[in-house]
PDB file of C-alpha atoms in Angstrom:
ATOM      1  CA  UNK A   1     -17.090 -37.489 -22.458  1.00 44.00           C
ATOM      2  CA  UNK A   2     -17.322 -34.525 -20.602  1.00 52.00           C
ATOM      3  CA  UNK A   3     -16.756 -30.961 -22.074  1.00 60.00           C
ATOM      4  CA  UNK A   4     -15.794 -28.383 -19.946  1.00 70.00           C
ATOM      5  CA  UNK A   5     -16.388 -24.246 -21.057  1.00 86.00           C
ATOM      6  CA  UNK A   6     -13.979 -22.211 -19.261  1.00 96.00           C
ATOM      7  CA  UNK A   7     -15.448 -19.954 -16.717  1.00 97.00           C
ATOM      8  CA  UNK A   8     -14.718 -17.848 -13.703  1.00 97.00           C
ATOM      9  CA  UNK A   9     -15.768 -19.880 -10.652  1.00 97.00           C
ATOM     10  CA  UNK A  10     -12.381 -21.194 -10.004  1.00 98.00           C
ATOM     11  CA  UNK A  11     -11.187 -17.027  -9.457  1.00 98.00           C
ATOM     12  CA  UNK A  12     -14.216 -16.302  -8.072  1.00 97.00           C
ATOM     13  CA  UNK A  13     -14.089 -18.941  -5.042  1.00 98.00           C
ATOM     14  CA  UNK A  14     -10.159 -17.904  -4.852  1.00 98.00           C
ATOM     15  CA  UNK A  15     -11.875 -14.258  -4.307  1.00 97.00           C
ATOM     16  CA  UNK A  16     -13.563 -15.567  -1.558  1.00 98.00           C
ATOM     17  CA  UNK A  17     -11.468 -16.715   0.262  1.00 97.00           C
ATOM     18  CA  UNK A  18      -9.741 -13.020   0.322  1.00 97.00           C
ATOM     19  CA  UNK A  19      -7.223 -13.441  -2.243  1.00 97.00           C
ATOM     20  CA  UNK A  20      -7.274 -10.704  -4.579  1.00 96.00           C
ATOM     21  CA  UNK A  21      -5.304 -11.147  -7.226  1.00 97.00           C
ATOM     22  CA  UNK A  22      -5.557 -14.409  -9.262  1.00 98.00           C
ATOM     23  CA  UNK A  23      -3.246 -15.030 -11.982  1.00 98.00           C
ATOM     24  CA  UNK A  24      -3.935 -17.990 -14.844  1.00 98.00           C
ATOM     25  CA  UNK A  25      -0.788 -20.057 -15.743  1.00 98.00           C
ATOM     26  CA  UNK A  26      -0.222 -22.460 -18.168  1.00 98.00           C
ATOM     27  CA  UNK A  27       3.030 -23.260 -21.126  1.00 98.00           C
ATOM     28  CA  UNK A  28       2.731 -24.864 -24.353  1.00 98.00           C
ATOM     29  CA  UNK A  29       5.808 -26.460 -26.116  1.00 98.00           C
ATOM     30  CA  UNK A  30       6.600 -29.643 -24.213  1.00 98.00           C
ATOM     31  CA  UNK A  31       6.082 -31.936 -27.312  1.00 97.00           C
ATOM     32  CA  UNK A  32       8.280 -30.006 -29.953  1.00 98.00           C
ATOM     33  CA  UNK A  33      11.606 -31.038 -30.888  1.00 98.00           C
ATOM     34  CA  UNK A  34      12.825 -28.017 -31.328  1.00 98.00           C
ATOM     35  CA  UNK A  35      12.492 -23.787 -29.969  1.00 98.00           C
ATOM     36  CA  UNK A  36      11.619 -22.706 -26.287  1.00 98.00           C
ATOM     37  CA  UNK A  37       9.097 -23.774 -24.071  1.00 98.00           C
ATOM     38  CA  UNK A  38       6.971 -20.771 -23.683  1.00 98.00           C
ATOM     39  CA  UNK A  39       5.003 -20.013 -20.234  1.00 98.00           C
ATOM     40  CA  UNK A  40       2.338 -17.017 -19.873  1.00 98.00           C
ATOM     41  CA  UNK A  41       0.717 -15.738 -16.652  1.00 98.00           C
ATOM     42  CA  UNK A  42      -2.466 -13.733 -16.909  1.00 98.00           C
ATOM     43  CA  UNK A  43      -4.167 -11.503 -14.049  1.00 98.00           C
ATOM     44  CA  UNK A  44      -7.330 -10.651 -15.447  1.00 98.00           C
ATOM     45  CA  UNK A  45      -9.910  -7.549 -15.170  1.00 96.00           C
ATOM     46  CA  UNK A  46     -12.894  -8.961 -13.929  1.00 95.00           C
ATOM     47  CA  UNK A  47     -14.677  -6.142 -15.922  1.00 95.00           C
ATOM     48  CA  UNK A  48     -13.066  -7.039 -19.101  1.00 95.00           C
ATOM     49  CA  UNK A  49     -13.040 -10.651 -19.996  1.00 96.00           C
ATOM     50  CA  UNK A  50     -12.981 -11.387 -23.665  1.00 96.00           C
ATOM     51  CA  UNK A  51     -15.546 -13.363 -25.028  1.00 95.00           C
ATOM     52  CA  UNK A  52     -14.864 -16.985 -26.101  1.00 95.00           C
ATOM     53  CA  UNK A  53     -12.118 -17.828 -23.691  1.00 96.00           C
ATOM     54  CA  UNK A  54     -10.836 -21.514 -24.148  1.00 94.00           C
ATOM     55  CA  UNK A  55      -7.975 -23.695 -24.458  1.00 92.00           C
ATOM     56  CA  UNK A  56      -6.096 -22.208 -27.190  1.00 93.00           C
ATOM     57  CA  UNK A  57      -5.924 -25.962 -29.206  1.00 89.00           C
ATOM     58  CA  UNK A  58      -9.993 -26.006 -28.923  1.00 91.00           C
ATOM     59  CA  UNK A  59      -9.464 -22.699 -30.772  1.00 95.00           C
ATOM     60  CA  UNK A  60      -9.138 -21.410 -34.901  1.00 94.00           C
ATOM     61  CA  UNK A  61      -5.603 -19.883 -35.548  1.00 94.00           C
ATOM     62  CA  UNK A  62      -7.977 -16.743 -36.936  1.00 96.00           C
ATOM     63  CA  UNK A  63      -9.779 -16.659 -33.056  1.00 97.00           C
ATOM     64  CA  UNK A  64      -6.602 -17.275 -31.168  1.00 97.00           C
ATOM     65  CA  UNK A  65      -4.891 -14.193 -32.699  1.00 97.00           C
ATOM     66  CA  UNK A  66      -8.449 -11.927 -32.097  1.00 98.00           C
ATOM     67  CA  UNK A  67      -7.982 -13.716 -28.667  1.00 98.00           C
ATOM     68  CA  UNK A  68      -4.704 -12.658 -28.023  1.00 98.00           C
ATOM     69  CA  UNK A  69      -4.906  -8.712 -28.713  1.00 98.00           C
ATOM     70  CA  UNK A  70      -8.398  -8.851 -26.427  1.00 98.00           C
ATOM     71  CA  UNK A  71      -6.287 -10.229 -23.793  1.00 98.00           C
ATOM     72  CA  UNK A  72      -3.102  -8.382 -24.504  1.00 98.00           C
ATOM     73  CA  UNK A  73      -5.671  -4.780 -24.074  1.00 97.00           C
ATOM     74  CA  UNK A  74      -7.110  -5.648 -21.042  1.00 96.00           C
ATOM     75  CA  UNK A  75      -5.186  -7.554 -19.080  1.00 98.00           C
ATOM     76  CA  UNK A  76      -2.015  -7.890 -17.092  1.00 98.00           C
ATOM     77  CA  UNK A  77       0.287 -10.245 -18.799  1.00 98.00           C
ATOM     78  CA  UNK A  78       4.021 -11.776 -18.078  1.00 98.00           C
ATOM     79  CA  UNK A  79       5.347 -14.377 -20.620  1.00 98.00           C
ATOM     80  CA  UNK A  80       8.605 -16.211 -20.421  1.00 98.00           C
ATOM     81  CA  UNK A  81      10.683 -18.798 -21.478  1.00 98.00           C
ATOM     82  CA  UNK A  82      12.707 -21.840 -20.821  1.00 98.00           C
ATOM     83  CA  UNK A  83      15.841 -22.299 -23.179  1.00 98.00           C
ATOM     84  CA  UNK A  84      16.613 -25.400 -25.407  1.00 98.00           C
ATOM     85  CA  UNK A  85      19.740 -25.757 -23.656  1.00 98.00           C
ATOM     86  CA  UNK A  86      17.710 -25.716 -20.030  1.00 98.00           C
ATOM     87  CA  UNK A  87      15.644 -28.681 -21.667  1.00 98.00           C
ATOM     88  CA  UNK A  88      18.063 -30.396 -22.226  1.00 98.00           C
ATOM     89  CA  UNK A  89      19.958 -29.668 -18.954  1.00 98.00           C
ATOM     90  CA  UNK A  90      17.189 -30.533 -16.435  1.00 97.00           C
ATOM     91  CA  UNK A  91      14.240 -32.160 -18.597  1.00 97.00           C
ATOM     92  CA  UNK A  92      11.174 -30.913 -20.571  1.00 98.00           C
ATOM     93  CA  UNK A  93       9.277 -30.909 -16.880  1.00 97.00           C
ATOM     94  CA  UNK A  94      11.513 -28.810 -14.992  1.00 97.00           C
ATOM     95  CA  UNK A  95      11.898 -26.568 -17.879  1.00 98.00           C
ATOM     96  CA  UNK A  96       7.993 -25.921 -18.232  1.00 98.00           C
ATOM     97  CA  UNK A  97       7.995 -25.079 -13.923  1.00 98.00           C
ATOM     98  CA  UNK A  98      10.874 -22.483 -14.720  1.00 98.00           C
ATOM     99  CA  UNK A  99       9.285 -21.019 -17.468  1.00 98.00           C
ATOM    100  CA  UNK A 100       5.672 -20.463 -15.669  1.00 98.00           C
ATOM    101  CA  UNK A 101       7.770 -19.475 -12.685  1.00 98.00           C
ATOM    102  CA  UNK A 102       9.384 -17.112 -14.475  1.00 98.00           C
ATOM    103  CA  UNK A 103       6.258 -15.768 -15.933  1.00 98.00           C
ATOM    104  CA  UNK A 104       4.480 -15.679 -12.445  1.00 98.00           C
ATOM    105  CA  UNK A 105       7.935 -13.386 -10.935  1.00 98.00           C
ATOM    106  CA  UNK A 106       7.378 -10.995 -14.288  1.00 98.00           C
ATOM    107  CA  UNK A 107       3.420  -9.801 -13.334  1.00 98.00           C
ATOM    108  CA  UNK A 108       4.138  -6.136 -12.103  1.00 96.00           C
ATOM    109  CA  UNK A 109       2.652  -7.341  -8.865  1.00 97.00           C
ATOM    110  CA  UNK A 110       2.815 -10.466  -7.227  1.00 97.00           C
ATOM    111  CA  UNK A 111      -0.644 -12.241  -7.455  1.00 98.00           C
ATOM    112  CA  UNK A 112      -2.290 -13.463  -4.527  1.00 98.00           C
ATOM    113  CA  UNK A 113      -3.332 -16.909  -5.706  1.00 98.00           C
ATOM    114  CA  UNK A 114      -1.900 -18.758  -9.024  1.00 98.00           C
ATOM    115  CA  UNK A 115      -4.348 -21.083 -11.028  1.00 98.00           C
ATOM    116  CA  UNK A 116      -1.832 -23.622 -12.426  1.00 98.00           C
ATOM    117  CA  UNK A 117      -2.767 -25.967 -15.586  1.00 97.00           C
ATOM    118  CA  UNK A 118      -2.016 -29.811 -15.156  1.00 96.00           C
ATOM    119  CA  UNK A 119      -1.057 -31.612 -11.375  1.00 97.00           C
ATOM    120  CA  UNK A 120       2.173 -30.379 -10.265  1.00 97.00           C
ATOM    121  CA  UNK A 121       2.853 -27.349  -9.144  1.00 97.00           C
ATOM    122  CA  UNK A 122       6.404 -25.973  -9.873  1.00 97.00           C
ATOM    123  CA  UNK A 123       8.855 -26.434  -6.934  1.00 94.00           C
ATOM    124  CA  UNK A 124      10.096 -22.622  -7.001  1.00 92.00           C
ATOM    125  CA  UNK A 125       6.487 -21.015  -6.969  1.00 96.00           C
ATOM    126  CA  UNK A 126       6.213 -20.354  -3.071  1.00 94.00           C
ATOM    127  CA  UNK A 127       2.918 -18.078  -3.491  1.00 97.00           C
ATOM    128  CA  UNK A 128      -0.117 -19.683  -2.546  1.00 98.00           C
ATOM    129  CA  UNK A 129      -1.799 -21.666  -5.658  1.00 98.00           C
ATOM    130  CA  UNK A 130      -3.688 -24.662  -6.825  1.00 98.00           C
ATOM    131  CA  UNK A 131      -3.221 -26.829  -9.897  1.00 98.00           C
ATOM    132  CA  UNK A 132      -6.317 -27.732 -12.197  1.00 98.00           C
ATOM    133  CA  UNK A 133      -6.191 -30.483 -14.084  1.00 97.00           C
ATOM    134  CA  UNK A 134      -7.385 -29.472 -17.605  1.00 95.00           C
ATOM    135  CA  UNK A 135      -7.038 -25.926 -16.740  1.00 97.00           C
ATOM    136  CA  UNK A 136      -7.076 -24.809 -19.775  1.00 96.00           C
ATOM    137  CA  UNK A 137     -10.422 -25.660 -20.474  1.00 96.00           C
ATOM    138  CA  UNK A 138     -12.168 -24.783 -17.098  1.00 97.00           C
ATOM    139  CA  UNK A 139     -10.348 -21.635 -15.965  1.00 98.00           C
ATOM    140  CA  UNK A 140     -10.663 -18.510 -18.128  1.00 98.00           C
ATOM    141  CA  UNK A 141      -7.592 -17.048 -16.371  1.00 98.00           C
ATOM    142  CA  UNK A 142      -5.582 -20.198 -17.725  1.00 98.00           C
ATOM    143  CA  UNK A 143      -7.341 -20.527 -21.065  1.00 98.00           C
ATOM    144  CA  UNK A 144      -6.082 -16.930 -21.502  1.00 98.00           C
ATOM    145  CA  UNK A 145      -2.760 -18.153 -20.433  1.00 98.00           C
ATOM    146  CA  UNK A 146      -2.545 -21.063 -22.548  1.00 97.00           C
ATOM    147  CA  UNK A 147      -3.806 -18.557 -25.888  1.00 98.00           C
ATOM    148  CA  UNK A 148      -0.737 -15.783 -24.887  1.00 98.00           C
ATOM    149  CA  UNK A 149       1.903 -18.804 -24.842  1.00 98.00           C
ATOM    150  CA  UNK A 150       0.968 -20.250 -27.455  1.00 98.00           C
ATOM    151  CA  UNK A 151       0.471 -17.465 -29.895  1.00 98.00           C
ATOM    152  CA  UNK A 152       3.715 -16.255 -28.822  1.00 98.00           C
ATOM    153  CA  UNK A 153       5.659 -19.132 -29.152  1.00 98.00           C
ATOM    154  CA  UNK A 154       4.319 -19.926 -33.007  1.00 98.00           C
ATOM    155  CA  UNK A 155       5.316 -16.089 -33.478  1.00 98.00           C
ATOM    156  CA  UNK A 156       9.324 -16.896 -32.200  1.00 98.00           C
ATOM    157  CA  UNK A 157       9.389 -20.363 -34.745  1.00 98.00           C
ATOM    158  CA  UNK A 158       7.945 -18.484 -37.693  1.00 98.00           C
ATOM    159  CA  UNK A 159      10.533 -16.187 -37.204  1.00 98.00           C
ATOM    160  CA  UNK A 160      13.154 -19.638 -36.206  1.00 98.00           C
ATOM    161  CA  UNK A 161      12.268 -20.825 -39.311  1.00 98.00           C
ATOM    162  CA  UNK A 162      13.632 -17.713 -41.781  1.00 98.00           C
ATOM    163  CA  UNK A 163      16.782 -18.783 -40.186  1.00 97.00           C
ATOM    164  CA  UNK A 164      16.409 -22.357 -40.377  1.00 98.00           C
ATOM    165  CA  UNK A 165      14.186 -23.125 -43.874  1.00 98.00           C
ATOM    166  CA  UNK A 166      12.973 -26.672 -44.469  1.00 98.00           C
ATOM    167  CA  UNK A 167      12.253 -27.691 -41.359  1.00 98.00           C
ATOM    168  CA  UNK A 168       8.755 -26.988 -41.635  1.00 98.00           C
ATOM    169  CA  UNK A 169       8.530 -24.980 -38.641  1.00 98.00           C
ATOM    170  CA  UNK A 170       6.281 -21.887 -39.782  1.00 98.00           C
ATOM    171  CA  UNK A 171       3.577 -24.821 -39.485  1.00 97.00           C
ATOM    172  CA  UNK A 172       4.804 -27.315 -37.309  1.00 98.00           C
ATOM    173  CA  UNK A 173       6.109 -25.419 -34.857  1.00 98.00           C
ATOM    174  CA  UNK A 174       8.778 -27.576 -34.011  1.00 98.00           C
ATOM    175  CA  UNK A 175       6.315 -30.664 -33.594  1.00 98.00           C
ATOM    176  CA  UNK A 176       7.677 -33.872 -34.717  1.00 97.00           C
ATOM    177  CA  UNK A 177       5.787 -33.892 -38.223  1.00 97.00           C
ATOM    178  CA  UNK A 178       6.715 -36.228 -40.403  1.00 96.00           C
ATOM    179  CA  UNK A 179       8.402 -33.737 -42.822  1.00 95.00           C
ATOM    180  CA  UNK A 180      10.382 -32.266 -40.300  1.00 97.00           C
ATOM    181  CA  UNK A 181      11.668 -35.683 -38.994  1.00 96.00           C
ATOM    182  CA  UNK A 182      12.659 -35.900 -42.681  1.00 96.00           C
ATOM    183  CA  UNK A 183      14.140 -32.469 -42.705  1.00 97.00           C
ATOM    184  CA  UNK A 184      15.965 -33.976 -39.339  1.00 95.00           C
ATOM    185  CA  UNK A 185      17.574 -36.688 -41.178  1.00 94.00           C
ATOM    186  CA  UNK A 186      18.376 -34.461 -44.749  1.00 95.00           C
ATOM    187  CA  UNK A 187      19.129 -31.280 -43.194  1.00 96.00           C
ATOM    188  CA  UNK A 188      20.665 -32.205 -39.949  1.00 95.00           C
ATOM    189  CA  UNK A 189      20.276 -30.608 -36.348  1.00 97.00           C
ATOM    190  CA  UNK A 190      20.340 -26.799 -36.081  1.00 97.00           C
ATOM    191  CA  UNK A 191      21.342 -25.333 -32.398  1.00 97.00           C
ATOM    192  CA  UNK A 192      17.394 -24.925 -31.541  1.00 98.00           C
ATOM    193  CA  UNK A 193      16.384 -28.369 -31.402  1.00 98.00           C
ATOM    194  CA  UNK A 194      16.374 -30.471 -28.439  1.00 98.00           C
ATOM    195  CA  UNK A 195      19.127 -32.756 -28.001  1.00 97.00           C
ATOM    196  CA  UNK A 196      18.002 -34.768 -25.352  1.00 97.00           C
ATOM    197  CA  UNK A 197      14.684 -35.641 -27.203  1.00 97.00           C
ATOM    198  CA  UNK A 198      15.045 -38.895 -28.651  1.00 95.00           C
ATOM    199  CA  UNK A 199      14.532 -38.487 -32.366  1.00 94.00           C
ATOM    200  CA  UNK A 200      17.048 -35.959 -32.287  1.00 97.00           C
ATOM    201  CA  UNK A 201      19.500 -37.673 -30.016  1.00 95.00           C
ATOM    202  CA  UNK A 202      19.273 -40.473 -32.439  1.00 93.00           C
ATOM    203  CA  UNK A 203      20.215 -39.032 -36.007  1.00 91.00           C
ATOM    204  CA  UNK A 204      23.338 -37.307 -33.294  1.00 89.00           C
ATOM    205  CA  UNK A 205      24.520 -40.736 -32.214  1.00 78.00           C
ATOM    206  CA  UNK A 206      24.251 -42.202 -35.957  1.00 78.00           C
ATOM    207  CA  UNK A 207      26.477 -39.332 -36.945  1.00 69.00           C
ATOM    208  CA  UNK A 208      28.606 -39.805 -34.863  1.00 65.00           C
ATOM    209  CA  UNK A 209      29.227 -43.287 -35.294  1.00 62.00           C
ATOM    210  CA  UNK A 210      29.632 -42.580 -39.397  1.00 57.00           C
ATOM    211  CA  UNK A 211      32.357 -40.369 -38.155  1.00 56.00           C
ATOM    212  CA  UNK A 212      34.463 -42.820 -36.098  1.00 52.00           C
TER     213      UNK A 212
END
């Protein structure tokens, strides 16, 4: 199998083509059944790229967060957010385009050229851009991405969890573990998990049918 190391060729041919600006864009959170999906874009200084750049999973919860302040000190950075309620609204897809759209608009200047994780590029981004499959893991502008969203996104169901204890979240982050499944079933659904996700839309139907 091959194993790609993130690098800069994919900003540096953007570059040459006269674009500028190239922002890195990529969302974590499309498995969880429960909290936000969480989208970063990152413009980085050529002249300051921290060392070890890669897709945040290929990454030690220790390097991520050393990660994540390099990047935060150096480098222009938008993150945003889709809601559980817009997840359940449109779907999990949609919601990840309108969160890395929404974290494209928030740069303080518009890039010139978006590198976009995965195939599809979202319909609302009308700056010019190209999807990379694996992104995360070729593109240092997207593995910087993919280490901002998800750091931040752990940081919002650490703090979901306080409010919500026993669903396991400070860990799982939402991810259908098995002892949060549990927790599903024992504890019940809180307001931040996913209705439209089918282990949750399950245990809602069963209760409802207890109640009629």
């Amino acid at each position: 199998m091959t194993r790609h190391v993130p690098d800069y060729s994919f900003e540096t041919a953007a570059m040459a083509r006269g674009l500028a600006r190239i922002a890195g864009v990529d969302e974590v959170g499309r498995g969880p059944l429960a909290g936000p999906v969480t989208a970063a874009a990152v413009v980085l200084n050529p002249t300051c790229i921290p060392d070890g750049l890669n897709d945040s999973k290929a990454l030690t919860a220790r390097r991520r967060e050393d990660l994540f302040d390099a990047i935060m000190s150096c480098a222009e950075v938008s993150i945003a957010h889709a809601t559980v309620e817009e997840i359940d609204r449109f779907n999990i897809l949609r919601a990840s385009h309108l969160a890395m759209e929404r974290a494209i608009a928030g740069l303080p200047i518009p890039p010139d050229h978006v590198l976009i994780d995965g195939n599809m590029t979202p319909r609302g981004l009308t700056l010019s851009s190209e999807t990379i499959v694996k992104g995360d893991a070729r593109s240092v502008s997207i593995s910087a991405a993919s280490i901002i969203a998800k750091i931040t996104r752990d940081r919002i169901m650490v703090d979901l969890a306080q409010q919500f204890p026993g669903y396991g979240w400070e860990t799982n982050a939402g991810y259908p573990s098995k002892s949060h499944r549990l927790a599903l079933r024992n504890l019940g659904v809180t307001p931040h998990h996913r209705r439209s996700f089918k282990p949750v839309h399950n245990i809602l139907y069963q209760q409802e049918n207890v109640s009629d």
